[in-house]
């Protein structure tokens, strides 16, 4: 009986370590980012994208796109009509700054190296989802 109890205890400890221990692969540590950090991460992902950014029909490299959106964000945050800079969210950034031309209203696009194009809003919302789920 003592050997059976010891075996049961050993198996229980083993199962706890494999499936229930906080360091197991099932558990994941994840940072919670502020909205300004999410915006910064999105801007960096744009700047590191391996493809082009299409703005008003013209193709721009990723770094130029990042710089343009940083400029546009700064201008938007300083606008009389904009929310207070501390109230900006990543979604507001995507919707009001990074989705379309302020002047023409033409949606921005992302062009992958294989030629596939999607709207920048779709791409950015996918990236935001990854950030918020720690991918």
PDB file of C-alpha atoms in Angstrom:
ATOM      1  CA  UNK A   1       0.000   0.000   0.000  1.00  0.00           C
ATOM      2  CA  UNK A   2       2.886   2.353   0.850  1.00  0.00           C
ATOM      3  CA  UNK A   3       4.457   1.736  -2.579  1.00  0.00           C
ATOM      4  CA  UNK A   4       1.124   2.480  -4.271  1.00  0.00           C
ATOM      5  CA  UNK A   5       0.807   5.784  -2.365  1.00  0.00           C
ATOM      6  CA  UNK A   6       4.362   6.744  -3.290  1.00  0.00           C
ATOM      7  CA  UNK A   7       3.703   5.876  -6.928  1.00  0.00           C
ATOM      8  CA  UNK A   8       0.487   7.938  -6.938  1.00  0.00           C
ATOM      9  CA  UNK A   9       2.312  10.886  -5.352  1.00  0.00           C
ATOM     10  CA  UNK A  10       5.152  10.644  -7.871  1.00  0.00           C
ATOM     11  CA  UNK A  11       2.723  10.531 -10.792  1.00  0.00           C
ATOM     12  CA  UNK A  12       0.775  13.497  -9.374  1.00  0.00           C
ATOM     13  CA  UNK A  13       3.934  15.561  -8.998  1.00  0.00           C
ATOM     14  CA  UNK A  14       5.029  14.634 -12.508  1.00  0.00           C
ATOM     15  CA  UNK A  15       1.650  15.616 -13.983  1.00  0.00           C
ATOM     16  CA  UNK A  16       1.689  18.918 -12.091  1.00  0.00           C
ATOM     17  CA  UNK A  17       5.156  19.731 -13.401  1.00  0.00           C
ATOM     18  CA  UNK A  18       4.307  18.785 -16.997  1.00  0.00           C
ATOM     19  CA  UNK A  19       0.798  20.292 -17.297  1.00  0.00           C
ATOM     20  CA  UNK A  20       0.111  22.536 -14.372  1.00  0.00           C
ATOM     21  CA  UNK A  21       3.329  24.287 -13.530  1.00  0.00           C
ATOM     22  CA  UNK A  22       3.388  28.007 -14.335  1.00  0.00           C
ATOM     23  CA  UNK A  23       6.530  27.571 -16.386  1.00  0.00           C
ATOM     24  CA  UNK A  24       4.923  25.082 -18.743  1.00  0.00           C
ATOM     25  CA  UNK A  25       4.456  26.019 -22.393  1.00  0.00           C
ATOM     26  CA  UNK A  26       0.706  26.435 -21.898  1.00  0.00           C
ATOM     27  CA  UNK A  27       1.209  29.474 -19.715  1.00  0.00           C
ATOM     28  CA  UNK A  28       2.492  32.604 -21.362  1.00  0.00           C
ATOM     29  CA  UNK A  29       3.851  35.771 -19.863  1.00  0.00           C
ATOM     30  CA  UNK A  30       2.621  38.801 -21.740  1.00  0.00           C
ATOM     31  CA  UNK A  31       3.340  42.487 -21.399  1.00  0.00           C
ATOM     32  CA  UNK A  32       0.432  44.855 -21.360  1.00  0.00           C
ATOM     33  CA  UNK A  33       1.287  47.846 -23.479  1.00  0.00           C
ATOM     34  CA  UNK A  34      -0.029  51.367 -23.082  1.00  0.00           C
ATOM     35  CA  UNK A  35      -1.806  52.875 -26.080  1.00  0.00           C
ATOM     36  CA  UNK A  36       1.201  55.079 -26.878  1.00  0.00           C
ATOM     37  CA  UNK A  37       3.454  51.995 -26.774  1.00  0.00           C
ATOM     38  CA  UNK A  38       1.097  50.160 -29.142  1.00  0.00           C
ATOM     39  CA  UNK A  39       1.242  53.101 -31.567  1.00  0.00           C
ATOM     40  CA  UNK A  40       5.038  53.120 -31.386  1.00  0.00           C
ATOM     41  CA  UNK A  41       5.182  49.361 -32.019  1.00  0.00           C
ATOM     42  CA  UNK A  42       2.866  49.763 -35.021  1.00  0.00           C
ATOM     43  CA  UNK A  43       5.042  52.553 -36.426  1.00  0.00           C
ATOM     44  CA  UNK A  44       8.161  50.408 -36.041  1.00  0.00           C
ATOM     45  CA  UNK A  45       6.443  47.445 -37.705  1.00  0.00           C
ATOM     46  CA  UNK A  46       5.536  49.685 -40.636  1.00  0.00           C
ATOM     47  CA  UNK A  47       9.162  50.842 -40.859  1.00  0.00           C
ATOM     48  CA  UNK A  48      10.441  47.264 -40.796  1.00  0.00           C
ATOM     49  CA  UNK A  49       7.890  45.864 -43.240  1.00  0.00           C
ATOM     50  CA  UNK A  50       9.382  43.969 -46.166  1.00  0.00           C
ATOM     51  CA  UNK A  51       7.283  45.564 -48.850  1.00  0.00           C
ATOM     52  CA  UNK A  52       5.907  48.911 -49.948  1.00  0.00           C
ATOM     53  CA  UNK A  53       3.412  51.419 -48.700  1.00  0.00           C
ATOM     54  CA  UNK A  54       1.073  52.830 -51.349  1.00  0.00           C
ATOM     55  CA  UNK A  55      -0.050  56.402 -50.735  1.00  0.00           C
ATOM     56  CA  UNK A  56      -2.144  58.262 -53.326  1.00  0.00           C
ATOM     57  CA  UNK A  57      -1.058  55.749 -55.959  1.00  0.00           C
ATOM     58  CA  UNK A  58       2.658  56.217 -55.304  1.00  0.00           C
ATOM     59  CA  UNK A  59       4.840  53.490 -53.846  1.00  0.00           C
ATOM     60  CA  UNK A  60       7.024  54.305 -50.841  1.00  0.00           C
ATOM     61  CA  UNK A  61       9.513  52.163 -48.961  1.00  0.00           C
ATOM     62  CA  UNK A  62       8.715  51.099 -45.418  1.00  0.00           C
ATOM     63  CA  UNK A  63      11.018  53.604 -43.692  1.00  0.00           C
ATOM     64  CA  UNK A  64       9.539  56.515 -45.660  1.00  0.00           C
ATOM     65  CA  UNK A  65       6.069  55.290 -44.742  1.00  0.00           C
ATOM     66  CA  UNK A  66       6.991  55.187 -41.059  1.00  0.00           C
ATOM     67  CA  UNK A  67       8.412  58.706 -41.237  1.00  0.00           C
ATOM     68  CA  UNK A  68       5.344  60.029 -43.043  1.00  0.00           C
ATOM     69  CA  UNK A  69       2.969  58.485 -40.504  1.00  0.00           C
ATOM     70  CA  UNK A  70       5.038  59.828 -37.595  1.00  0.00           C
ATOM     71  CA  UNK A  71       4.819  63.307 -39.112  1.00  0.00           C
ATOM     72  CA  UNK A  72       1.100  62.924 -39.742  1.00  0.00           C
ATOM     73  CA  UNK A  73       0.500  61.644 -36.198  1.00  0.00           C
ATOM     74  CA  UNK A  74       2.419  64.565 -34.709  1.00  0.00           C
ATOM     75  CA  UNK A  75       0.388  67.017 -36.788  1.00  0.00           C
ATOM     76  CA  UNK A  76      -2.872  65.298 -35.823  1.00  0.00           C
ATOM     77  CA  UNK A  77      -2.028  65.321 -32.118  1.00  0.00           C
ATOM     78  CA  UNK A  78      -1.305  69.056 -32.299  1.00  0.00           C
ATOM     79  CA  UNK A  79      -4.515  69.843 -34.136  1.00  0.00           C
ATOM     80  CA  UNK A  80      -7.050  72.027 -32.379  1.00  0.00           C
ATOM     81  CA  UNK A  81      -9.799  69.489 -33.172  1.00  0.00           C
ATOM     82  CA  UNK A  82      -7.935  66.353 -32.090  1.00  0.00           C
ATOM     83  CA  UNK A  83      -8.276  64.609 -28.749  1.00  0.00           C
ATOM     84  CA  UNK A  84      -5.690  65.381 -26.108  1.00  0.00           C
ATOM     85  CA  UNK A  85      -2.430  63.612 -27.053  1.00  0.00           C
ATOM     86  CA  UNK A  86      -2.629  61.401 -23.941  1.00  0.00           C
ATOM     87  CA  UNK A  87      -6.063  60.162 -25.085  1.00  0.00           C
ATOM     88  CA  UNK A  88      -4.890  58.756 -28.404  1.00  0.00           C
ATOM     89  CA  UNK A  89      -5.381  55.022 -28.849  1.00  0.00           C
ATOM     90  CA  UNK A  90      -3.850  52.623 -31.358  1.00  0.00           C
ATOM     91  CA  UNK A  91      -7.277  52.261 -33.008  1.00  0.00           C
ATOM     92  CA  UNK A  92      -7.630  56.029 -33.297  1.00  0.00           C
ATOM     93  CA  UNK A  93      -4.163  56.169 -34.857  1.00  0.00           C
ATOM     94  CA  UNK A  94      -5.140  53.516 -37.405  1.00  0.00           C
ATOM     95  CA  UNK A  95      -8.508  55.054 -38.221  1.00  0.00           C
ATOM     96  CA  UNK A  96      -7.554  58.744 -38.321  1.00  0.00           C
ATOM     97  CA  UNK A  97      -3.899  58.762 -39.365  1.00  0.00           C
ATOM     98  CA  UNK A  98      -2.704  55.525 -40.952  1.00  0.00           C
ATOM     99  CA  UNK A  99      -5.643  54.410 -43.109  1.00  0.00           C
ATOM    100  CA  UNK A 100      -6.086  57.053 -45.758  1.00  0.00           C
ATOM    101  CA  UNK A 101      -4.851  60.313 -47.170  1.00  0.00           C
ATOM    102  CA  UNK A 102      -6.147  63.326 -45.318  1.00  0.00           C
ATOM    103  CA  UNK A 103      -6.159  65.366 -48.534  1.00  0.00           C
ATOM    104  CA  UNK A 104      -7.570  62.932 -51.104  1.00  0.00           C
ATOM    105  CA  UNK A 105      -9.365  60.420 -48.870  1.00  0.00           C
ATOM    106  CA  UNK A 106      -7.705  57.606 -50.845  1.00  0.00           C
ATOM    107  CA  UNK A 107      -7.071  54.527 -48.690  1.00  0.00           C
ATOM    108  CA  UNK A 108      -3.441  53.654 -48.047  1.00  0.00           C
ATOM    109  CA  UNK A 109      -2.350  50.179 -49.079  1.00  0.00           C
ATOM    110  CA  UNK A 110       0.359  47.740 -48.155  1.00  0.00           C
ATOM    111  CA  UNK A 111       2.044  45.853 -51.009  1.00  0.00           C
ATOM    112  CA  UNK A 112       3.750  42.584 -50.153  1.00  0.00           C
ATOM    113  CA  UNK A 113       6.883  41.479 -52.036  1.00  0.00           C
ATOM    114  CA  UNK A 114       4.701  39.010 -53.998  1.00  0.00           C
ATOM    115  CA  UNK A 115       2.559  41.909 -55.292  1.00  0.00           C
ATOM    116  CA  UNK A 116      -0.481  41.249 -53.115  1.00  0.00           C
ATOM    117  CA  UNK A 117      -2.066  44.452 -51.801  1.00  0.00           C
ATOM    118  CA  UNK A 118      -4.332  45.057 -48.832  1.00  0.00           C
ATOM    119  CA  UNK A 119      -5.482  48.219 -47.138  1.00  0.00           C
ATOM    120  CA  UNK A 120      -3.157  49.570 -44.503  1.00  0.00           C
ATOM    121  CA  UNK A 121      -6.096  49.533 -42.065  1.00  0.00           C
ATOM    122  CA  UNK A 122      -6.497  45.759 -42.485  1.00  0.00           C
ATOM    123  CA  UNK A 123      -2.776  45.181 -42.088  1.00  0.00           C
ATOM    124  CA  UNK A 124      -2.489  47.465 -39.062  1.00  0.00           C
ATOM    125  CA  UNK A 125      -5.490  45.923 -37.320  1.00  0.00           C
ATOM    126  CA  UNK A 126      -3.901  42.484 -37.811  1.00  0.00           C
ATOM    127  CA  UNK A 127      -0.655  43.779 -36.347  1.00  0.00           C
ATOM    128  CA  UNK A 128      -2.526  45.374 -33.440  1.00  0.00           C
ATOM    129  CA  UNK A 129      -4.232  42.051 -32.769  1.00  0.00           C
ATOM    130  CA  UNK A 130      -0.804  40.393 -32.625  1.00  0.00           C
ATOM    131  CA  UNK A 131       0.464  43.042 -30.212  1.00  0.00           C
ATOM    132  CA  UNK A 132      -2.548  42.667 -27.945  1.00  0.00           C
ATOM    133  CA  UNK A 133      -2.257  38.872 -27.923  1.00  0.00           C
ATOM    134  CA  UNK A 134       1.519  38.985 -27.467  1.00  0.00           C
ATOM    135  CA  UNK A 135       2.529  37.560 -30.825  1.00  0.00           C
TER     136      UNK A 135
END
